[in-house]
Amino acid sequence: DTAVSQTPKYLVTQMGNDKSIKCEQNLGHDTMYWYKQDSKKFLKIMFSYNNKELIINETVPNRFSPKSPDKAHLNLHINSLELGDSAVYFCASSHRTSLETQYFGPGTRLLVL
Amino acid sequence: AQSVSQHNHHVILSEAASLELGCNYSYGGTVNLFWYVQYPGQHLQLLLKYFSGDPLVKGIKGFEAEFIKSKFSFNLRKPSVQWSDTAEYFCAVGSGNTGKLIFGQGTTLQVKP
């Protein structure tokens, strides 16, 4: 009964490839997020969707495209992967406002060679 | 722009020692404050949060934090740490109604048995 799940857990790929990371939550939340954690463990928000609508879009290259087919899913597609994309990507979900706790997935460790 | 600063990057303590991790933020408006913890190999989970009311908040596992508005601080404390408290600790600030969280750079706590 995992609350927020991500697949895959590990992803090793070559520069220039396109890859996707999937996220699903079964908490009934209406808002989902993608965060990037760099090698220094610094967490930075990338995107947020509320009811399939994009509400946060930080300064992220156009190569990153989130897709939310429904409230329970938020996938992250990355085109033309670069070395600097290597990081841990965390999905999270919550009810919309910042008053609510965000529940995080286990993370996807992406390594671009 | 909002920012969150955690002063201690790496803290090493012996079991039973007292813990205080510093967190300062820069934002002039109403904020919601969080401490998240990431145990080795696990996802981030909420330790405690402050929205309003009593500035001293208690969280799970004996942790507490005090919001001092005049100092823009939200320091995390525990009177007596255990080996199982070894983890990464992240302070975060939320504001507005988008659910956007700004995280500090994290503090690695290592507790020696």
PDB file of C-alpha atoms in Angstrom:
ATOM      1  CA  ASP A   1       0.000   0.000   0.000  1.00  0.00           C
ATOM      2  CA  THR A   2       2.717   2.437  -1.039  1.00  0.00           C
ATOM      3  CA  ALA A   3       1.453   6.008  -0.866  1.00  0.00           C
ATOM      4  CA  VAL A   4       3.686   7.596  -3.518  1.00  0.00           C
ATOM      5  CA  SER A   5       5.513   5.293  -5.876  1.00  0.00           C
ATOM      6  CA  GLN A   6       8.038   5.985  -8.585  1.00  0.00           C
ATOM      7  CA  THR A   7       9.455   3.864 -11.370  1.00  0.00           C
ATOM      8  CA  PRO A   8      12.154   3.137 -12.108  1.00  0.00           C
ATOM      9  CA  LYS A   9      14.191   3.377  -8.924  1.00  0.00           C
ATOM     10  CA  TYR A  10      17.467   3.545 -10.845  1.00  0.00           C
ATOM     11  CA  LEU A  11      18.054   4.742 -14.375  1.00  0.00           C
ATOM     12  CA  VAL A  12      21.402   4.658 -16.147  1.00  0.00           C
ATOM     13  CA  THR A  13      21.496   6.010 -19.661  1.00  0.00           C
ATOM     14  CA  GLN A  14      23.668   7.667 -22.290  1.00  0.00           C
ATOM     15  CA  MET A  15      23.787  11.351 -23.120  1.00  0.00           C
ATOM     16  CA  GLY A  16      21.300  12.320 -25.779  1.00  0.00           C
ATOM     17  CA  ASN A  17      18.756   9.659 -24.896  1.00  0.00           C
ATOM     18  CA  ASP A  18      15.142  10.347 -23.961  1.00  0.00           C
ATOM     19  CA  LYS A  19      13.765   8.830 -20.760  1.00  0.00           C
ATOM     20  CA  SER A  20      10.652   8.929 -18.612  1.00  0.00           C
ATOM     21  CA  ILE A  21      10.052   8.569 -14.893  1.00  0.00           C
ATOM     22  CA  LYS A  22       6.610   7.632 -13.659  1.00  0.00           C
ATOM     23  CA  CYS A  23       4.924   8.649 -10.429  1.00  0.00           C
ATOM     24  CA  GLU A  24       1.665   7.474  -8.909  1.00  0.00           C
ATOM     25  CA  GLN A  25      -0.033   8.360  -5.637  1.00  0.00           C
ATOM     26  CA  ASN A  26      -2.949   6.586  -3.969  1.00  0.00           C
ATOM     27  CA  LEU A  27      -3.586   9.190  -1.274  1.00  0.00           C
ATOM     28  CA  GLY A  28      -6.391  10.975  -3.081  1.00  0.00           C
ATOM     29  CA  HIS A  29      -4.348  14.170  -3.287  1.00  0.00           C
ATOM     30  CA  ASP A  30      -5.023  16.743  -5.958  1.00  0.00           C
ATOM     31  CA  THR A  31      -1.520  18.161  -6.266  1.00  0.00           C
ATOM     32  CA  MET A  32       1.675  16.469  -7.365  1.00  0.00           C
ATOM     33  CA  TYR A  33       5.250  17.721  -7.604  1.00  0.00           C
ATOM     34  CA  TRP A  34       8.616  16.908  -9.089  1.00  0.00           C
ATOM     35  CA  TYR A  35      11.784  17.817  -7.211  1.00  0.00           C
ATOM     36  CA  LYS A  36      15.412  17.435  -8.235  1.00  0.00           C
ATOM     37  CA  GLN A  37      18.045  16.603  -5.627  1.00  0.00           C
ATOM     38  CA  ASP A  38      21.577  17.310  -6.774  1.00  0.00           C
ATOM     39  CA  SER A  39      24.815  15.694  -5.700  1.00  0.00           C
ATOM     40  CA  LYS A  40      25.021  18.060  -2.711  1.00  0.00           C
ATOM     41  CA  LYS A  41      21.560  16.867  -1.588  1.00  0.00           C
ATOM     42  CA  PHE A  42      19.984  20.234  -2.398  1.00  0.00           C
ATOM     43  CA  LEU A  43      16.269  19.787  -3.180  1.00  0.00           C
ATOM     44  CA  LYS A  44      14.682  22.115  -5.685  1.00  0.00           C
ATOM     45  CA  ILE A  45      11.138  22.080  -6.977  1.00  0.00           C
ATOM     46  CA  MET A  46      10.727  21.688 -10.715  1.00  0.00           C
ATOM     47  CA  PHE A  47       7.011  21.367 -11.417  1.00  0.00           C
ATOM     48  CA  SER A  48       3.670  21.077  -9.721  1.00  0.00           C
ATOM     49  CA  TYR A  49       0.303  20.004 -11.081  1.00  0.00           C
ATOM     50  CA  ASN A  50      -3.083  20.518  -9.468  1.00  0.00           C
ATOM     51  CA  ASN A  51      -5.957  18.528 -10.941  1.00  0.00           C
ATOM     52  CA  LYS A  52      -3.912  17.971 -14.105  1.00  0.00           C
ATOM     53  CA  GLU A  53      -3.207  21.716 -14.429  1.00  0.00           C
ATOM     54  CA  LEU A  54       0.348  23.045 -14.292  1.00  0.00           C
ATOM     55  CA  ILE A  55       0.650  25.493 -11.375  1.00  0.00           C
ATOM     56  CA  ILE A  56       4.377  25.655 -10.709  1.00  0.00           C
ATOM     57  CA  ASN A  57       6.973  25.706 -13.447  1.00  0.00           C
ATOM     58  CA  GLU A  58      10.366  26.690 -12.162  1.00  0.00           C
ATOM     59  CA  THR A  59      13.283  27.591 -14.383  1.00  0.00           C
ATOM     60  CA  VAL A  60      13.699  24.180 -15.926  1.00  0.00           C
ATOM     61  CA  PRO A  61      15.030  23.462 -19.439  1.00  0.00           C
ATOM     62  CA  ASN A  62      12.410  22.725 -22.073  1.00  0.00           C
ATOM     63  CA  ARG A  63      13.877  19.243 -22.357  1.00  0.00           C
ATOM     64  CA  PHE A  64      11.910  18.419 -19.202  1.00  0.00           C
ATOM     65  CA  SER A  65       8.219  17.931 -19.782  1.00  0.00           C
ATOM     66  CA  PRO A  66       5.798  16.794 -17.093  1.00  0.00           C
ATOM     67  CA  LYS A  67       2.631  15.010 -18.064  1.00  0.00           C
ATOM     68  CA  SER A  68      -0.346  14.387 -15.829  1.00  0.00           C
ATOM     69  CA  PRO A  69      -2.876  11.989 -17.362  1.00  0.00           C
ATOM     70  CA  ASP A  70      -5.005  12.140 -14.203  1.00  0.00           C
ATOM     71  CA  LYS A  71      -4.823  13.409 -10.612  1.00  0.00           C
ATOM     72  CA  ALA A  72      -3.065  10.285  -9.397  1.00  0.00           C
ATOM     73  CA  HIS A  73      -0.227  10.332 -11.904  1.00  0.00           C
ATOM     74  CA  LEU A  74       2.522  12.771 -12.794  1.00  0.00           C
ATOM     75  CA  ASN A  75       5.186  11.568 -15.173  1.00  0.00           C
ATOM     76  CA  LEU A  76       8.412  13.303 -16.081  1.00  0.00           C
ATOM     77  CA  HIS A  77       9.818  12.999 -19.577  1.00  0.00           C
ATOM     78  CA  ILE A  78      13.345  14.172 -20.293  1.00  0.00           C
ATOM     79  CA  ASN A  79      14.612  14.669 -23.840  1.00  0.00           C
ATOM     80  CA  SER A  80      18.232  14.773 -24.975  1.00  0.00           C
ATOM     81  CA  LEU A  81      19.665  13.887 -21.591  1.00  0.00           C
ATOM     82  CA  GLU A  82      22.794  15.737 -20.468  1.00  0.00           C
ATOM     83  CA  LEU A  83      25.435  14.894 -17.879  1.00  0.00           C
ATOM     84  CA  GLY A  84      24.091  17.628 -15.621  1.00  0.00           C
ATOM     85  CA  ASP A  85      20.725  15.890 -15.439  1.00  0.00           C
ATOM     86  CA  SER A  86      22.265  13.230 -13.224  1.00  0.00           C
ATOM     87  CA  ALA A  87      20.473  13.553  -9.904  1.00  0.00           C
ATOM     88  CA  VAL A  88      17.804  11.999  -7.742  1.00  0.00           C
ATOM     89  CA  TYR A  89      14.292  12.962  -8.805  1.00  0.00           C
ATOM     90  CA  PHE A  90      11.567  12.913  -6.191  1.00  0.00           C
ATOM     91  CA  CYS A  91       7.875  12.933  -6.796  1.00  0.00           C
ATOM     92  CA  ALA A  92       5.558  14.215  -4.043  1.00  0.00           C
ATOM     93  CA  SER A  93       1.874  14.811  -3.517  1.00  0.00           C
ATOM     94  CA  SER A  94      -0.345  16.839  -1.229  1.00  0.00           C
ATOM     95  CA  HIS A  95      -3.580  18.697  -1.031  1.00  0.00           C
ATOM     96  CA  ARG A  96      -3.092  21.982  -2.797  1.00  0.00           C
ATOM     97  CA  THR A  97      -2.139  24.533  -0.207  1.00  0.00           C
ATOM     98  CA  SER A  98       1.245  24.908   1.403  1.00  0.00           C
ATOM     99  CA  LEU A  99      -0.467  24.177   4.715  1.00  0.00           C
ATOM    100  CA  GLU A 100      -0.514  20.551   3.804  1.00  0.00           C
ATOM    101  CA  THR A 101       2.202  17.994   4.275  1.00  0.00           C
ATOM    102  CA  GLN A 102       3.834  16.764   1.113  1.00  0.00           C
ATOM    103  CA  TYR A 103       4.334  13.021   0.852  1.00  0.00           C
ATOM    104  CA  PHE A 104       7.398  11.971  -1.053  1.00  0.00           C
ATOM    105  CA  GLY A 105       8.154   8.997  -3.214  1.00  0.00           C
ATOM    106  CA  PRO A 106      11.319   6.918  -2.828  1.00  0.00           C
ATOM    107  CA  GLY A 107      13.172   8.798  -5.553  1.00  0.00           C
ATOM    108  CA  THR A 108      14.618   7.854  -8.927  1.00  0.00           C
ATOM    109  CA  ARG A 109      18.372   7.959  -9.178  1.00  0.00           C
ATOM    110  CA  LEU A 110      19.286   9.037 -12.704  1.00  0.00           C
ATOM    111  CA  LEU A 111      22.826   8.669 -13.965  1.00  0.00           C
ATOM    112  CA  VAL A 112      23.692  10.045 -17.374  1.00  0.00           C
ATOM    113  CA  LEU A 113      26.927   8.736 -18.861  1.00  0.00           C
TER     114      LEU A 113
ATOM    115  CA  ALA B   1      13.319  35.741  -3.405  1.00  0.00           C
ATOM    116  CA  GLN B   2      12.684  33.285  -0.657  1.00  0.00           C
ATOM    117  CA  SER B   3      15.616  31.283   0.630  1.00  0.00           C
ATOM    118  CA  VAL B   4      16.305  28.839   3.420  1.00  0.00           C
ATOM    119  CA  SER B   5      19.655  28.426   5.098  1.00  0.00           C
ATOM    120  CA  GLN B   6      20.759  25.547   7.264  1.00  0.00           C
ATOM    121  CA  HIS B   7      23.955  26.420   9.062  1.00  0.00           C
ATOM    122  CA  ASN B   8      25.188  22.979   9.930  1.00  0.00           C
ATOM    123  CA  HIS B   9      26.059  20.817   6.969  1.00  0.00           C
ATOM    124  CA  HIS B  10      27.419  17.838   8.834  1.00  0.00           C
ATOM    125  CA  VAL B  11      26.913  17.143  12.519  1.00  0.00           C
ATOM    126  CA  ILE B  12      28.440  14.241  14.416  1.00  0.00           C
ATOM    127  CA  LEU B  13      27.146  13.418  17.879  1.00  0.00           C
ATOM    128  CA  SER B  14      27.393  10.612  20.368  1.00  0.00           C
ATOM    129  CA  GLU B  15      24.244   8.896  21.561  1.00  0.00           C
ATOM    130  CA  ALA B  16      22.423  10.756  24.338  1.00  0.00           C
ATOM    131  CA  ALA B  17      23.890  14.095  23.265  1.00  0.00           C
ATOM    132  CA  SER B  18      21.531  16.982  22.687  1.00  0.00           C
ATOM    133  CA  LEU B  19      20.850  18.203  19.174  1.00  0.00           C
ATOM    134  CA  GLU B  20      20.065  21.589  17.727  1.00  0.00           C
ATOM    135  CA  LEU B  21      20.015  22.182  13.974  1.00  0.00           C
ATOM    136  CA  GLY B  22      19.737  25.740  12.768  1.00  0.00           C
ATOM    137  CA  CYS B  23      17.363  26.950  10.070  1.00  0.00           C
ATOM    138  CA  ASN B  24      16.858  30.522   8.924  1.00  0.00           C
ATOM    139  CA  TYR B  25      14.672  31.770   6.131  1.00  0.00           C
ATOM    140  CA  SER B  26      14.249  34.982   4.255  1.00  0.00           C
ATOM    141  CA  TYR B  27      10.680  35.976   3.484  1.00  0.00           C
ATOM    142  CA  GLY B  28       8.695  38.897   4.772  1.00  0.00           C
ATOM    143  CA  GLY B  29       5.213  37.458   4.631  1.00  0.00           C
ATOM    144  CA  THR B  30       3.352  34.648   6.322  1.00  0.00           C
ATOM    145  CA  VAL B  31       5.189  31.377   6.071  1.00  0.00           C
ATOM    146  CA  ASN B  32       4.621  27.765   6.926  1.00  0.00           C
ATOM    147  CA  LEU B  33       7.656  25.927   8.210  1.00  0.00           C
ATOM    148  CA  PHE B  34       8.593  22.279   7.970  1.00  0.00           C
ATOM    149  CA  TRP B  35      11.316  19.876   8.960  1.00  0.00           C
ATOM    150  CA  TYR B  36      11.643  16.755   6.863  1.00  0.00           C
ATOM    151  CA  VAL B  37      13.934  13.798   7.529  1.00  0.00           C
ATOM    152  CA  GLN B  38      15.461  11.315   5.103  1.00  0.00           C
ATOM    153  CA  TYR B  39      16.736   8.147   6.751  1.00  0.00           C
ATOM    154  CA  PRO B  40      19.371   6.166   4.825  1.00  0.00           C
ATOM    155  CA  GLY B  41      17.783   4.519   1.828  1.00  0.00           C
ATOM    156  CA  GLN B  42      14.341   5.914   2.566  1.00  0.00           C
ATOM    157  CA  HIS B  43      12.160   8.699   1.238  1.00  0.00           C
ATOM    158  CA  LEU B  44      11.648  12.064   2.865  1.00  0.00           C
ATOM    159  CA  GLN B  45       9.081  12.145   5.614  1.00  0.00           C
ATOM    160  CA  LEU B  46       7.678  14.916   7.749  1.00  0.00           C
ATOM    161  CA  LEU B  47       9.118  15.420  11.225  1.00  0.00           C
ATOM    162  CA  LEU B  48       7.051  18.422  12.226  1.00  0.00           C
ATOM    163  CA  LYS B  49       5.476  21.592  10.898  1.00  0.00           C
ATOM    164  CA  TYR B  50       4.454  25.045  12.056  1.00  0.00           C
ATOM    165  CA  PHE B  51       1.576  27.056  10.644  1.00  0.00           C
ATOM    166  CA  SER B  52       0.367  29.258  13.484  1.00  0.00           C
ATOM    167  CA  GLY B  53      -0.231  29.311  17.222  1.00  0.00           C
ATOM    168  CA  ASP B  54       2.252  27.999  19.756  1.00  0.00           C
ATOM    169  CA  PRO B  55       5.718  28.660  18.308  1.00  0.00           C
ATOM    170  CA  LEU B  56       7.071  25.535  19.967  1.00  0.00           C
ATOM    171  CA  VAL B  57       5.947  22.543  17.951  1.00  0.00           C
ATOM    172  CA  LYS B  58       6.473  18.909  18.740  1.00  0.00           C
ATOM    173  CA  GLY B  59       6.977  16.255  16.127  1.00  0.00           C
ATOM    174  CA  ILE B  60       7.608  12.566  15.891  1.00  0.00           C
ATOM    175  CA  LYS B  61      10.391  10.674  17.659  1.00  0.00           C
ATOM    176  CA  GLY B  62      10.924  13.309  20.349  1.00  0.00           C
ATOM    177  CA  PHE B  63      11.841  16.153  18.001  1.00  0.00           C
ATOM    178  CA  GLU B  64      10.661  19.704  18.520  1.00  0.00           C
ATOM    179  CA  ALA B  65      11.240  23.026  16.827  1.00  0.00           C
ATOM    180  CA  GLU B  66      10.788  26.627  17.849  1.00  0.00           C
ATOM    181  CA  PHE B  67       9.641  29.368  15.513  1.00  0.00           C
ATOM    182  CA  ILE B  68      11.205  32.710  16.404  1.00  0.00           C
ATOM    183  CA  LYS B  69       9.652  35.257  14.097  1.00  0.00           C
ATOM    184  CA  SER B  70      12.015  38.091  15.004  1.00  0.00           C
ATOM    185  CA  LYS B  71      14.980  35.941  14.052  1.00  0.00           C
ATOM    186  CA  PHE B  72      13.381  34.289  11.006  1.00  0.00           C
ATOM    187  CA  SER B  73      14.434  30.998  12.526  1.00  0.00           C
ATOM    188  CA  PHE B  74      12.956  27.556  12.981  1.00  0.00           C
ATOM    189  CA  ASN B  75      15.581  25.477  14.763  1.00  0.00           C
ATOM    190  CA  LEU B  76      15.153  21.765  15.320  1.00  0.00           C
ATOM    191  CA  ARG B  77      15.972  20.235  18.688  1.00  0.00           C
ATOM    192  CA  LYS B  78      16.092  16.891  20.417  1.00  0.00           C
ATOM    193  CA  PRO B  79      17.273  16.496  24.024  1.00  0.00           C
ATOM    194  CA  SER B  80      18.890  13.093  23.558  1.00  0.00           C
ATOM    195  CA  VAL B  81      19.708  11.619  20.162  1.00  0.00           C
ATOM    196  CA  GLN B  82      19.815   7.941  19.299  1.00  0.00           C
ATOM    197  CA  TRP B  83      21.839   6.050  16.729  1.00  0.00           C
ATOM    198  CA  SER B  84      18.616   5.629  14.723  1.00  0.00           C
ATOM    199  CA  ASP B  85      18.423   9.417  14.279  1.00  0.00           C
ATOM    200  CA  THR B  86      21.274   9.222  11.779  1.00  0.00           C
ATOM    201  CA  ALA B  87      19.770  10.826   8.679  1.00  0.00           C
ATOM    202  CA  GLU B  88      19.551  13.902   6.476  1.00  0.00           C
ATOM    203  CA  TYR B  89      17.451  16.730   7.890  1.00  0.00           C
ATOM    204  CA  PHE B  90      15.835  19.334   5.683  1.00  0.00           C
ATOM    205  CA  CYS B  91      14.197  22.560   6.683  1.00  0.00           C
ATOM    206  CA  ALA B  92      11.575  23.938   4.273  1.00  0.00           C
ATOM    207  CA  VAL B  93       9.426  27.021   3.917  1.00  0.00           C
ATOM    208  CA  GLY B  94       6.082  27.230   2.178  1.00  0.00           C
ATOM    209  CA  SER B  95       3.949  30.241   1.366  1.00  0.00           C
ATOM    210  CA  GLY B  96       0.998  31.139  -0.755  1.00  0.00           C
ATOM    211  CA  ASN B  97      -1.422  28.511  -1.955  1.00  0.00           C
ATOM    212  CA  THR B  98       0.566  26.721  -4.619  1.00  0.00           C
ATOM    213  CA  GLY B  99       2.174  24.247  -2.249  1.00  0.00           C
ATOM    214  CA  LYS B 100       5.625  25.368  -3.335  1.00  0.00           C
ATOM    215  CA  LEU B 101       8.294  24.486  -0.774  1.00  0.00           C
ATOM    216  CA  ILE B 102      11.742  26.033  -0.628  1.00  0.00           C
ATOM    217  CA  PHE B 103      14.215  23.644   0.971  1.00  0.00           C
ATOM    218  CA  GLY B 104      17.432  24.326   2.786  1.00  0.00           C
ATOM    219  CA  GLN B 105      20.552  22.493   1.704  1.00  0.00           C
ATOM    220  CA  GLY B 106      20.144  19.839   4.357  1.00  0.00           C
ATOM    221  CA  THR B 107      22.140  18.726   7.380  1.00  0.00           C
ATOM    222  CA  THR B 108      23.699  15.305   7.637  1.00  0.00           C
ATOM    223  CA  LEU B 109      23.434  14.006  11.192  1.00  0.00           C
ATOM    224  CA  GLN B 110      25.638  11.114  12.185  1.00  0.00           C
ATOM    225  CA  VAL B 111      25.063   9.622  15.613  1.00  0.00           C
ATOM    226  CA  LYS B 112      27.781   7.393  16.971  1.00  0.00           C
ATOM    227  CA  PRO B 113      26.648   4.455  19.131  1.00  0.00           C
TER     228      PRO B 113
END
